[in-house]
PDB file of C-alpha atoms in Angstrom:
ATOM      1  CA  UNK J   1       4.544  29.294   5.555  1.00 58.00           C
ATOM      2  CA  UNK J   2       1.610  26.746   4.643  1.00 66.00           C
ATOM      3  CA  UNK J   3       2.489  24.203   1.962  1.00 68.00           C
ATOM      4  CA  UNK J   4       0.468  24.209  -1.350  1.00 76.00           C
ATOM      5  CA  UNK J   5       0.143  22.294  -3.929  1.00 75.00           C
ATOM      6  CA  UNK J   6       1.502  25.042  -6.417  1.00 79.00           C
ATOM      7  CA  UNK J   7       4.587  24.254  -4.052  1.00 77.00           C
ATOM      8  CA  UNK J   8       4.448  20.655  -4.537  1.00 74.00           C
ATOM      9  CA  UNK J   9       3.949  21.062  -8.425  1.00 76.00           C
ATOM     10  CA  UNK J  10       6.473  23.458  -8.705  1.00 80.00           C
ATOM     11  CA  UNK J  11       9.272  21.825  -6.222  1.00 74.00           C
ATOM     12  CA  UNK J  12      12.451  20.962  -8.333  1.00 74.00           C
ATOM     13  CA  UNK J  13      15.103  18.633  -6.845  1.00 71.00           C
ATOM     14  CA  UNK J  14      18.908  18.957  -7.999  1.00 74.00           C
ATOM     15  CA  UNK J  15      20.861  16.030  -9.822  1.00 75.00           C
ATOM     16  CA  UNK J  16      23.287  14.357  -7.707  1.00 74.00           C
ATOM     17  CA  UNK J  17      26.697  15.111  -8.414  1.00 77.00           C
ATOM     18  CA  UNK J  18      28.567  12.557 -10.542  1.00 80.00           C
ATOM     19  CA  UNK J  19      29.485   9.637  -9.173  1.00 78.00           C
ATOM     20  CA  UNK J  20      27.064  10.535  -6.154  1.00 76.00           C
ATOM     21  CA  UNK J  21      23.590   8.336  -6.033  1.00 76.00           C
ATOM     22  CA  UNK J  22      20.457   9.619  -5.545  1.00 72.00           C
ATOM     23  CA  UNK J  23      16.256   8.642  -6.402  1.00 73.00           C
ATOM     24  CA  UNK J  24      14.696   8.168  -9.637  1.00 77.00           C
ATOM     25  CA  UNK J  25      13.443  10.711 -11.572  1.00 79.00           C
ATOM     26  CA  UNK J  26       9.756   9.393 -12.580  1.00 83.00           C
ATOM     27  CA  UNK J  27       9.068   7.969  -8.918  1.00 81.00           C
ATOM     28  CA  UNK J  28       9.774  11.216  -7.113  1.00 81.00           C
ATOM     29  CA  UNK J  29       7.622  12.827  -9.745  1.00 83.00           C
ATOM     30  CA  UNK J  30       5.048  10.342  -9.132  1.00 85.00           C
ATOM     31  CA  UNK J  31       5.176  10.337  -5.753  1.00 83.00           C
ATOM     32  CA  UNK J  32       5.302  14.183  -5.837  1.00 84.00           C
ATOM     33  CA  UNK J  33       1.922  14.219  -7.938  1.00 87.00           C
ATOM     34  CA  UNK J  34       0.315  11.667  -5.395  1.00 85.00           C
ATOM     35  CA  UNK J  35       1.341  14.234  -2.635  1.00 86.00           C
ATOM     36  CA  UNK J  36      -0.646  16.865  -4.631  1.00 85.00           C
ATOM     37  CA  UNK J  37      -3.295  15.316  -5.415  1.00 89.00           C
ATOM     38  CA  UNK J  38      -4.003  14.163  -1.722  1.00 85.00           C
ATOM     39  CA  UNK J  39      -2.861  17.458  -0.496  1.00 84.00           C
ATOM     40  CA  UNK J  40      -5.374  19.546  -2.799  1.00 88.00           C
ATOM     41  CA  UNK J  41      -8.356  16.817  -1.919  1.00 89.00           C
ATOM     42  CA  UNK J  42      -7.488  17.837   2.234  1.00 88.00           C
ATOM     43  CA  UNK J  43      -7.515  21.369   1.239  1.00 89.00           C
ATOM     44  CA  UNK J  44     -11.003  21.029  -0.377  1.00 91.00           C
ATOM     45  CA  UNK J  45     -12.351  18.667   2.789  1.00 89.00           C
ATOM     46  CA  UNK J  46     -11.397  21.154   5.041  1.00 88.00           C
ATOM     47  CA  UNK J  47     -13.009  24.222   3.230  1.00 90.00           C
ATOM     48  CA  UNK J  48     -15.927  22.121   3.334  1.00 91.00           C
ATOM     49  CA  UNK J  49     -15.652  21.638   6.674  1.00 90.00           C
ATOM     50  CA  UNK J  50     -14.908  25.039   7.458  1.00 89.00           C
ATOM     51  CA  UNK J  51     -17.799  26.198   5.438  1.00 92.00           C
ATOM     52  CA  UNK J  52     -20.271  23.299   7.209  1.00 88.00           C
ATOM     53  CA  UNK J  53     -19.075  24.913  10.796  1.00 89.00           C
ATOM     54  CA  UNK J  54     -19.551  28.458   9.392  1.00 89.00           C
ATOM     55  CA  UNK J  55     -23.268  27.230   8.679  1.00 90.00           C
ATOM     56  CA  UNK J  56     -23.350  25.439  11.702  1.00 89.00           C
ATOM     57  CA  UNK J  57     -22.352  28.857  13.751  1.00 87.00           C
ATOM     58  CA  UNK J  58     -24.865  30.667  11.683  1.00 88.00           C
ATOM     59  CA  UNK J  59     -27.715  28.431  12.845  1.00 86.00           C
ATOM     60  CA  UNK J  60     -26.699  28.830  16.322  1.00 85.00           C
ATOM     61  CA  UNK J  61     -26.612  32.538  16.130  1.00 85.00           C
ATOM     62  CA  UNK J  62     -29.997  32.276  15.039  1.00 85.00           C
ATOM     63  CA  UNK J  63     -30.988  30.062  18.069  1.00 83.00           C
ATOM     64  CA  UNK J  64     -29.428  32.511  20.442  1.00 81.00           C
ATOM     65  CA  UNK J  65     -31.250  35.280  18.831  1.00 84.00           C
ATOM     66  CA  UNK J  66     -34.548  33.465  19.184  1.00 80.00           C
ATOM     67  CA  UNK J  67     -33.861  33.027  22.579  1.00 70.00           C
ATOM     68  CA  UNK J  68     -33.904  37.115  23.276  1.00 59.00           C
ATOM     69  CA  UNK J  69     -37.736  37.589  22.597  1.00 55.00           C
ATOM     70  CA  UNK J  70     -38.546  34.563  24.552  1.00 48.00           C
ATOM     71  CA  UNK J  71     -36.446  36.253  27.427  1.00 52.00           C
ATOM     72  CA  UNK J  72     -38.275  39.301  26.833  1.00 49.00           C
ATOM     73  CA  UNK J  73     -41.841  37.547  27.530  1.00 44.00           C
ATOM     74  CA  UNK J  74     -40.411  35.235  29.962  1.00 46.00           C
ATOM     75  CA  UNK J  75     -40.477  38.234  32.826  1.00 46.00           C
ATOM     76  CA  UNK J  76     -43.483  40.772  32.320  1.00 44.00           C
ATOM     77  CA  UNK J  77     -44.179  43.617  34.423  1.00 44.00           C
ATOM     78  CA  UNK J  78     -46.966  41.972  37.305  1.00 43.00           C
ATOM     79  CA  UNK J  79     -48.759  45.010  38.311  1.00 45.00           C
ATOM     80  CA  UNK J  80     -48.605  45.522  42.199  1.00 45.00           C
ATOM     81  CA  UNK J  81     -51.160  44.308  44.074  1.00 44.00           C
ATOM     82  CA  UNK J  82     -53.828  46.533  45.257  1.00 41.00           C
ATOM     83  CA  UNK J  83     -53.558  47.767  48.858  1.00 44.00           C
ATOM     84  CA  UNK J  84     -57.088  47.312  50.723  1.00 44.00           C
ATOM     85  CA  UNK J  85     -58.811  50.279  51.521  1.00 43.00           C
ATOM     86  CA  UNK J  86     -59.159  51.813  55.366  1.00 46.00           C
ATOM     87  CA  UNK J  87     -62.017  51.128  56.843  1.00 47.00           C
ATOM     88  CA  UNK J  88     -64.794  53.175  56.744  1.00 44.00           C
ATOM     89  CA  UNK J  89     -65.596  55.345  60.189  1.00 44.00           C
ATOM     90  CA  UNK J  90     -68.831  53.937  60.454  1.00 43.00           C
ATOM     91  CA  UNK J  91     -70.752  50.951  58.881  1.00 44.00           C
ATOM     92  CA  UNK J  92     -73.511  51.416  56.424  1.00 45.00           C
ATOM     93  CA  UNK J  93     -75.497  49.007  54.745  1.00 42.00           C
ATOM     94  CA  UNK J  94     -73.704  49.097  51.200  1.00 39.00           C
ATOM     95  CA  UNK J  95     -73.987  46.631  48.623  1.00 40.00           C
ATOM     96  CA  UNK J  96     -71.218  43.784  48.107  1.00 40.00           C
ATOM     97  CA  UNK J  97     -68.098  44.730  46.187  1.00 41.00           C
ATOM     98  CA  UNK J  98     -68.030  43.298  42.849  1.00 41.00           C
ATOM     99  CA  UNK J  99     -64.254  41.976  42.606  1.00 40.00           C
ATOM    100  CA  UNK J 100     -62.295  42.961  39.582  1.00 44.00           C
ATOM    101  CA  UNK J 101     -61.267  40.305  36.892  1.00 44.00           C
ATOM    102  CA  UNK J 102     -58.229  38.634  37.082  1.00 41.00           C
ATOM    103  CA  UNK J 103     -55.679  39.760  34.872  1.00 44.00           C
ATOM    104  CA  UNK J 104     -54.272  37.033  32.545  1.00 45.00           C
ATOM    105  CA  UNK J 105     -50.822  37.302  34.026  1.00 54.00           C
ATOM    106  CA  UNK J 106     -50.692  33.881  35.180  1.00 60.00           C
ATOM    107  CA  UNK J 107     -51.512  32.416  31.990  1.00 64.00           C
ATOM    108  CA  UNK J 108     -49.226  34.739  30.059  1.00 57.00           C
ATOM    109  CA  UNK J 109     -45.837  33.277  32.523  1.00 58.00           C
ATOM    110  CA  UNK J 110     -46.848  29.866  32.226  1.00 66.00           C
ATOM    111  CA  UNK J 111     -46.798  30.130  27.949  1.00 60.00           C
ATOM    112  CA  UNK J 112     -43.833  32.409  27.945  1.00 59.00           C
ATOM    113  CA  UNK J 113     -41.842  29.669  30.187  1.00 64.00           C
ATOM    114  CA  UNK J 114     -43.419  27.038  28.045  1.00 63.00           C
ATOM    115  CA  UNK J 115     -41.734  28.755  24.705  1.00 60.00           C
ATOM    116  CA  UNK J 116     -38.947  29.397  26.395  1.00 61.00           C
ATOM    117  CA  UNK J 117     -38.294  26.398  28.119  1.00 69.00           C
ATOM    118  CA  UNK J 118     -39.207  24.804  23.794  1.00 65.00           C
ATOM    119  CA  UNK J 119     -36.335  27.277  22.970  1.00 60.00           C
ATOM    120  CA  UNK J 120     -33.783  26.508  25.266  1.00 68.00           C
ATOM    121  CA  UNK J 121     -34.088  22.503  24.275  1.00 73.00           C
ATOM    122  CA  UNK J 122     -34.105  23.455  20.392  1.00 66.00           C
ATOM    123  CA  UNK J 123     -30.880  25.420  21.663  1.00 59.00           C
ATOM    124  CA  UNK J 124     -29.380  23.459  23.131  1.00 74.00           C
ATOM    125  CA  UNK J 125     -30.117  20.274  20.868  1.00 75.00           C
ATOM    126  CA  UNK J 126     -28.719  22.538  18.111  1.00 68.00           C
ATOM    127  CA  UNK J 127     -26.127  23.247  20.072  1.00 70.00           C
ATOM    128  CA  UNK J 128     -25.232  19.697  20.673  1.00 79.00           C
ATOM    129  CA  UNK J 129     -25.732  18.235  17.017  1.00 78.00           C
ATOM    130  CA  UNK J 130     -23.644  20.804  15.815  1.00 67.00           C
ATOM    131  CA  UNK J 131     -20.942  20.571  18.230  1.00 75.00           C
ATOM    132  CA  UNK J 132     -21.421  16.920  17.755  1.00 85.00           C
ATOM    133  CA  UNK J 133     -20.973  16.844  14.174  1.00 76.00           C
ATOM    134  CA  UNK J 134     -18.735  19.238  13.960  1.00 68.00           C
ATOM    135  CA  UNK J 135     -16.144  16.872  16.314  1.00 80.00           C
ATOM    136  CA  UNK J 136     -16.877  13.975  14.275  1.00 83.00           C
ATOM    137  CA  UNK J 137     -16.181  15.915  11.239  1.00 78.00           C
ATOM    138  CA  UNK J 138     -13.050  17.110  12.625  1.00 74.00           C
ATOM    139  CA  UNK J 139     -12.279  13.197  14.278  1.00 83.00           C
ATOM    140  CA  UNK J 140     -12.961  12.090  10.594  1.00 84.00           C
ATOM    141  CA  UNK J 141     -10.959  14.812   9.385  1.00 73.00           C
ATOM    142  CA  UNK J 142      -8.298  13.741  11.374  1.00 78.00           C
ATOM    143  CA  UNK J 143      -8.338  10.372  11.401  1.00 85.00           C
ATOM    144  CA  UNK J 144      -8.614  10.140   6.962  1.00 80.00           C
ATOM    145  CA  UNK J 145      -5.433  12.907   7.714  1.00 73.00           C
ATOM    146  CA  UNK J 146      -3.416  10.668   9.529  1.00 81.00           C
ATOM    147  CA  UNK J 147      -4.832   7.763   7.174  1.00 85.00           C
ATOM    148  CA  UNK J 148      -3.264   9.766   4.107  1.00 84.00           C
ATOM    149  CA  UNK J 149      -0.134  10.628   5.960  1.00 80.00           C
ATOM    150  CA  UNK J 150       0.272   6.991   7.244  1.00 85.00           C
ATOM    151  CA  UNK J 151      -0.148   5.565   3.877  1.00 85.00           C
ATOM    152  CA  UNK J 152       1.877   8.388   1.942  1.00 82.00           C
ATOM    153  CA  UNK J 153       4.558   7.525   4.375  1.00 83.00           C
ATOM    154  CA  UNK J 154       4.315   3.806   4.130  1.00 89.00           C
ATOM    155  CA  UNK J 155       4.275   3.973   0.330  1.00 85.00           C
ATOM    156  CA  UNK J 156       7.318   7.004   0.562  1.00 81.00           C
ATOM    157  CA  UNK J 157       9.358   4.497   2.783  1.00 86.00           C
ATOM    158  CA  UNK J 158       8.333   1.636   0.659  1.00 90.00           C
ATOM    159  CA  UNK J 159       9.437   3.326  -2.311  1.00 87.00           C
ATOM    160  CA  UNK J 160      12.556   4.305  -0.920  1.00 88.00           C
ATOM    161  CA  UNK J 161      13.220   0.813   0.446  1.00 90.00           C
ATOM    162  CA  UNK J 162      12.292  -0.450  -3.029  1.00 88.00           C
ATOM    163  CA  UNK J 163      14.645   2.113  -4.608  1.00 89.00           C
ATOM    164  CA  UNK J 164      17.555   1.316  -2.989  1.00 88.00           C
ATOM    165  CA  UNK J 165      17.123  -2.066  -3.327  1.00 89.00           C
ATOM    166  CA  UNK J 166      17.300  -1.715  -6.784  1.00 90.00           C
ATOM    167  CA  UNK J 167      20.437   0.776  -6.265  1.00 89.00           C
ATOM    168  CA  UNK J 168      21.829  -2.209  -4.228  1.00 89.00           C
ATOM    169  CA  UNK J 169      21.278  -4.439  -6.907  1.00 93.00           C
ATOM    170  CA  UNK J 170      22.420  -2.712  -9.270  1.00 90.00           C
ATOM    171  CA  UNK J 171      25.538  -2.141  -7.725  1.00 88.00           C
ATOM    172  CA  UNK J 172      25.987  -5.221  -7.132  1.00 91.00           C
ATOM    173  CA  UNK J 173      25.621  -6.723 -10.442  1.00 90.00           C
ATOM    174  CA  UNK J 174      27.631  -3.837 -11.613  1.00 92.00           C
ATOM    175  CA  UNK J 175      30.381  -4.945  -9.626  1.00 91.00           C
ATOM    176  CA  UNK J 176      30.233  -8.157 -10.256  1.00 93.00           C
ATOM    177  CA  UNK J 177      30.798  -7.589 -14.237  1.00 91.00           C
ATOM    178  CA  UNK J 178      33.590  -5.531 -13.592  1.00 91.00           C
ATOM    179  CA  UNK J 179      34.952  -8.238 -11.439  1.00 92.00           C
ATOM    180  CA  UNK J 180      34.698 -10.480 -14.499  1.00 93.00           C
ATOM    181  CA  UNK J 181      35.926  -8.161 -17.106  1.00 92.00           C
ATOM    182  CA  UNK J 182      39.048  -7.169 -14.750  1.00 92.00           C
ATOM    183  CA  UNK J 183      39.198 -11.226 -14.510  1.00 92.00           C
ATOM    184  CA  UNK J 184      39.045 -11.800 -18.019  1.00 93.00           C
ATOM    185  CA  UNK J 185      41.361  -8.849 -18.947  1.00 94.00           C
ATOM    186  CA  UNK J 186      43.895 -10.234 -16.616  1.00 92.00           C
ATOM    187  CA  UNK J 187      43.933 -14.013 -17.883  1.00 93.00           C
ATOM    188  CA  UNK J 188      43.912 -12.522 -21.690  1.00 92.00           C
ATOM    189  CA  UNK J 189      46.973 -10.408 -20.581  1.00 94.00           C
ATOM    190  CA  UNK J 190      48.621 -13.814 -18.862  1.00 94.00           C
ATOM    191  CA  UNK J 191      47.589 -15.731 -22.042  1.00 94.00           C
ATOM    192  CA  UNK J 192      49.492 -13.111 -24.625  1.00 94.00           C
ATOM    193  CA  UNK J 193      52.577 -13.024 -21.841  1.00 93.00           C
ATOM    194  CA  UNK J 194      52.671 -16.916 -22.127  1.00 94.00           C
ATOM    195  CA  UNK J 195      52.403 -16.813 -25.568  1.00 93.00           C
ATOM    196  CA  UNK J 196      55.167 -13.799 -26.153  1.00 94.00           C
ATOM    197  CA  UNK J 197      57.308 -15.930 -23.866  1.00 93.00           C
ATOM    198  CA  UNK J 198      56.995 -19.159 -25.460  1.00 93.00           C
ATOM    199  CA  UNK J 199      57.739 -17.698 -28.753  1.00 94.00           C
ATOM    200  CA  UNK J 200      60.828 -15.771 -27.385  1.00 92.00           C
ATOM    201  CA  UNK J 201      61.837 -19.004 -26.309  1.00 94.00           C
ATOM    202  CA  UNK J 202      61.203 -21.073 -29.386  1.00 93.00           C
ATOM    203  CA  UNK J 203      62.560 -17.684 -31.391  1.00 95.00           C
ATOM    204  CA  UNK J 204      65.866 -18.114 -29.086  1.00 92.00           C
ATOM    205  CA  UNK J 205      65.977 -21.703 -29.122  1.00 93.00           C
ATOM    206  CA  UNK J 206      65.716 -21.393 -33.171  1.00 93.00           C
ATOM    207  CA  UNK J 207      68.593 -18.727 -33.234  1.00 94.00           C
ATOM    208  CA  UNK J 208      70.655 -20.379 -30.169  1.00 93.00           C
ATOM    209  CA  UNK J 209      70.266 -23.826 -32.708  1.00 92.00           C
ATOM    210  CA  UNK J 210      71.414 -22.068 -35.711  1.00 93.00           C
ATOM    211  CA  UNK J 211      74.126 -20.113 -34.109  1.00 92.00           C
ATOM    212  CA  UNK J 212      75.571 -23.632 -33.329  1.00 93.00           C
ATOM    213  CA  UNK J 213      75.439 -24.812 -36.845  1.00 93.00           C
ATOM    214  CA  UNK J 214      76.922 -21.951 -38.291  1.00 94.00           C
ATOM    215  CA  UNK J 215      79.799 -21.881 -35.678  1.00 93.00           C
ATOM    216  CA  UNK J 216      80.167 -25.449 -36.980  1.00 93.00           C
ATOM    217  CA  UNK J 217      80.067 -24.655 -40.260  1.00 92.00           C
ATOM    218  CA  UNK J 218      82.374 -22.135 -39.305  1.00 95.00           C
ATOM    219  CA  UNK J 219      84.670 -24.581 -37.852  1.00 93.00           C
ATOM    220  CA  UNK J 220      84.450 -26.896 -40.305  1.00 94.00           C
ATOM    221  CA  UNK J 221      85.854 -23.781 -42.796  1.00 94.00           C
ATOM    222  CA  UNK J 222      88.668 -23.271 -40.562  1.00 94.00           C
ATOM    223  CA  UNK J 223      89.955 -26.323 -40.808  1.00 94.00           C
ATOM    224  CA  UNK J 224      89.073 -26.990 -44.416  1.00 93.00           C
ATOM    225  CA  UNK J 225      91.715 -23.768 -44.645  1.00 93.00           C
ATOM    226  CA  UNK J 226      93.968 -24.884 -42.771  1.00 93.00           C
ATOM    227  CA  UNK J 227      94.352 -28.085 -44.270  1.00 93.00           C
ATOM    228  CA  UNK J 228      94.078 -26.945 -47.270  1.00 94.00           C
ATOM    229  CA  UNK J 229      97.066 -23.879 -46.646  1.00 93.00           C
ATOM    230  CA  UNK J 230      99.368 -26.983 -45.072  1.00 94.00           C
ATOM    231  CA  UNK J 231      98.284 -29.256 -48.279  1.00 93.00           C
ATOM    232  CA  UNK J 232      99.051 -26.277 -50.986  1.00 93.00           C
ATOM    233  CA  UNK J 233     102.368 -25.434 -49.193  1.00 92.00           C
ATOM    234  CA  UNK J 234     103.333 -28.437 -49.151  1.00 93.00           C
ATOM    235  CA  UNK J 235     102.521 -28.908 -53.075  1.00 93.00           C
ATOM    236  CA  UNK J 236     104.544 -25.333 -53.459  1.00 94.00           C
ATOM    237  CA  UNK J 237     107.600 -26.702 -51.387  1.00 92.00           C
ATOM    238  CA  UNK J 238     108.075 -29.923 -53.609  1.00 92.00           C
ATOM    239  CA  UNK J 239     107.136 -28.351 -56.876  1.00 91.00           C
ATOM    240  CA  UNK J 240     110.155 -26.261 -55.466  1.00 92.00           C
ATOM    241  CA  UNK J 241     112.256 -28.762 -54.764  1.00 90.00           C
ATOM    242  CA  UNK J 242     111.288 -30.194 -57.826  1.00 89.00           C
ATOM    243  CA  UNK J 243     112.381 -27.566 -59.781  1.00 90.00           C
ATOM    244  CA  UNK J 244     115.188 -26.846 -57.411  1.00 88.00           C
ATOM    245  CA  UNK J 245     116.899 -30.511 -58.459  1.00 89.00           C
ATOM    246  CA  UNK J 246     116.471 -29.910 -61.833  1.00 86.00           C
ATOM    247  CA  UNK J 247     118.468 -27.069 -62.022  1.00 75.00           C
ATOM    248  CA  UNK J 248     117.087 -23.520 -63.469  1.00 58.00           C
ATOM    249  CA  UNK J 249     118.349 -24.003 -66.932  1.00 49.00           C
ATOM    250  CA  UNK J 250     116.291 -27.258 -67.787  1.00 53.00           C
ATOM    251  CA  UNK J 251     113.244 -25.530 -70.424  1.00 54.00           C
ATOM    252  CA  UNK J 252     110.206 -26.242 -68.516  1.00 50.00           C
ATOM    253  CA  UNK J 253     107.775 -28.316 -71.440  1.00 52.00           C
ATOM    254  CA  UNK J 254     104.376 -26.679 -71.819  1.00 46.00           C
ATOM    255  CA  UNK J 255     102.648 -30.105 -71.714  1.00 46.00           C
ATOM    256  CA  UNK J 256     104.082 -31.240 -68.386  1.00 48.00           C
ATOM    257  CA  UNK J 257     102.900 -27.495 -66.989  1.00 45.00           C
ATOM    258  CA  UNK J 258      99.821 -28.312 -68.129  1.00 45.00           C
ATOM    259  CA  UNK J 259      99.159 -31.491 -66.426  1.00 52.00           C
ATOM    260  CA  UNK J 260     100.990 -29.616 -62.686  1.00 51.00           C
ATOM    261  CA  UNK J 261      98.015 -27.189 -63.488  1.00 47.00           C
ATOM    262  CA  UNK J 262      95.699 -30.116 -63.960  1.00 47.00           C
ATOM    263  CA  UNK J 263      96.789 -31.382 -60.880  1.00 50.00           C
ATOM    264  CA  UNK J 264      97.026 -28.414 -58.671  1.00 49.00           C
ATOM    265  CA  UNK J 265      93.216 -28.002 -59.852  1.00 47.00           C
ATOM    266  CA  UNK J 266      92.633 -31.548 -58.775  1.00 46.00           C
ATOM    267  CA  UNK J 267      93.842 -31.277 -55.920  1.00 45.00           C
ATOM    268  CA  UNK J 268      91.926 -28.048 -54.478  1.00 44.00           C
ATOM    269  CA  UNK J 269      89.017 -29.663 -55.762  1.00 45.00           C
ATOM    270  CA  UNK J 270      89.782 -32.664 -53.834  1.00 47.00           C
ATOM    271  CA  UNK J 271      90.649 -30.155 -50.854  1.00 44.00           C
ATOM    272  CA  UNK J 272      86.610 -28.423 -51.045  1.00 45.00           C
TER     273      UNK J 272
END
């Protein structure tokens, strides 16, 4: 099936899948329209040239018909020659035969050979031009045809070379900033982990520093109480004693209870 243009104008490609690559969009079309346009201009060349070889066939049909009368007059009938007459039996005096004109026969080949010989050269000279023309034509033809399809196919594999170039390139660069944000992502992540852990450690360090201090503090307690328990049972035992020596029927005065109370507070003051 011959290609068209219609065909060419009317040729749609598929997208590529995703994630597939494939040509740009405006440079096929353009490309595509540059194929049409050459392809309708060849169309119209050769019509022309099939209409200038019609002509050219026409004109030697005509020739070749020309050539049929002068065929015609190039062989006319020669009338047979007259056979001589027997001799008389016996001679008599007669007068001399007047001879009989000459037909124009001779006259009549030598123009008809002449017109056709004029015919056959126009014929053939016709012949030859056209044939002549008609392969240069067609060398033209073919040669500006093989022009168009060396140049559409240098431009075609130029454009594809140029194409994925740029596919290349793009890629490339494509790559390459991914590379960087992957890079950067990684030392912001390495950064925050760095950071966490330096403030878990400070965060421990803080706690593990006042865990200490309050398990002194602690300590310190514990052995503020238990001085303090040894110092107040001590105070208890000789207040006992005290009391003890005495003897329980001695009235305890309110004044001197006083100042034990004075003292006892005193002394867990002195204890704190």
């Amino acid at each position: 099936m011959p290609l068209t243009p219609a065909d060419v104008h009317n040729v749609a490609f598929s997208k590529p899948p995703i994630g597939k690559r494939g040509y740009n969009e405006d440079e096929v079309d353009a490309f595509l329209d540059l194929i049409e346009q050459e392809l309708s201009r060849l169309i119209e060349e050769n019509a022309d040239l099939r209409q200038r070889v019609a002509e050219l066939d026409a004109e030697l049909a005509d020739a070749k018909k020309n050539r049929g009368p002068v065929n015609a007059v190039k062989a006319p009938v020669v009338p047979e020659p007259v056979k001589a007459a027997p001799p008389p039996p016996a001679p008599m005096p007669v007068a001399a035969p007047v001879a009989p004109p000459v037909a124009p026969s001779a006259d009549a080949n030598l123009q008809a050979a002449k017109v056709l010989s004029l015919a056959q050269e126009m014929a053939d000279r016709l012949t030859s031009d056209a044939k002549t023309e008609a392969e240069q034509l067609l060398a033209n033809a073919r040669a500006n045809s093989e022009r168009l399809v060396g140049d559409a196919r240098t431009r075609s594999e130029a454009m594809v070379a140029d194409a994925r170039q740029k596919a290349e390139a793009m890629l490339s660069d494509a790559q390459t900033r991914s590379d960087s944000q992957l890079r950067q992502a990684k030392e912001k992540a390495d950064a925050l982990q760095a950071d966490a852990e330096r403030k878990h450690t400070e965060i421990m360090a803080t706690i593990t520093q006042q865990r200490s201090v309050l398990e002194s503090r602690i300590e310190q307690l514990k052995t503020f109480e238990r001085e303090y328990r040894v110092r107040l049972k001590s105070y208890l035992e000789s207040q006992l004693e005290e009391l003890e020596n005495r003897g329980s029927a001695v009235p305890v005065d309110g004044g001197e209870f006083s100042d034990n109370a004075s003292g006892n507070g005193a002394l867990l003051k002195g204890g704190k």
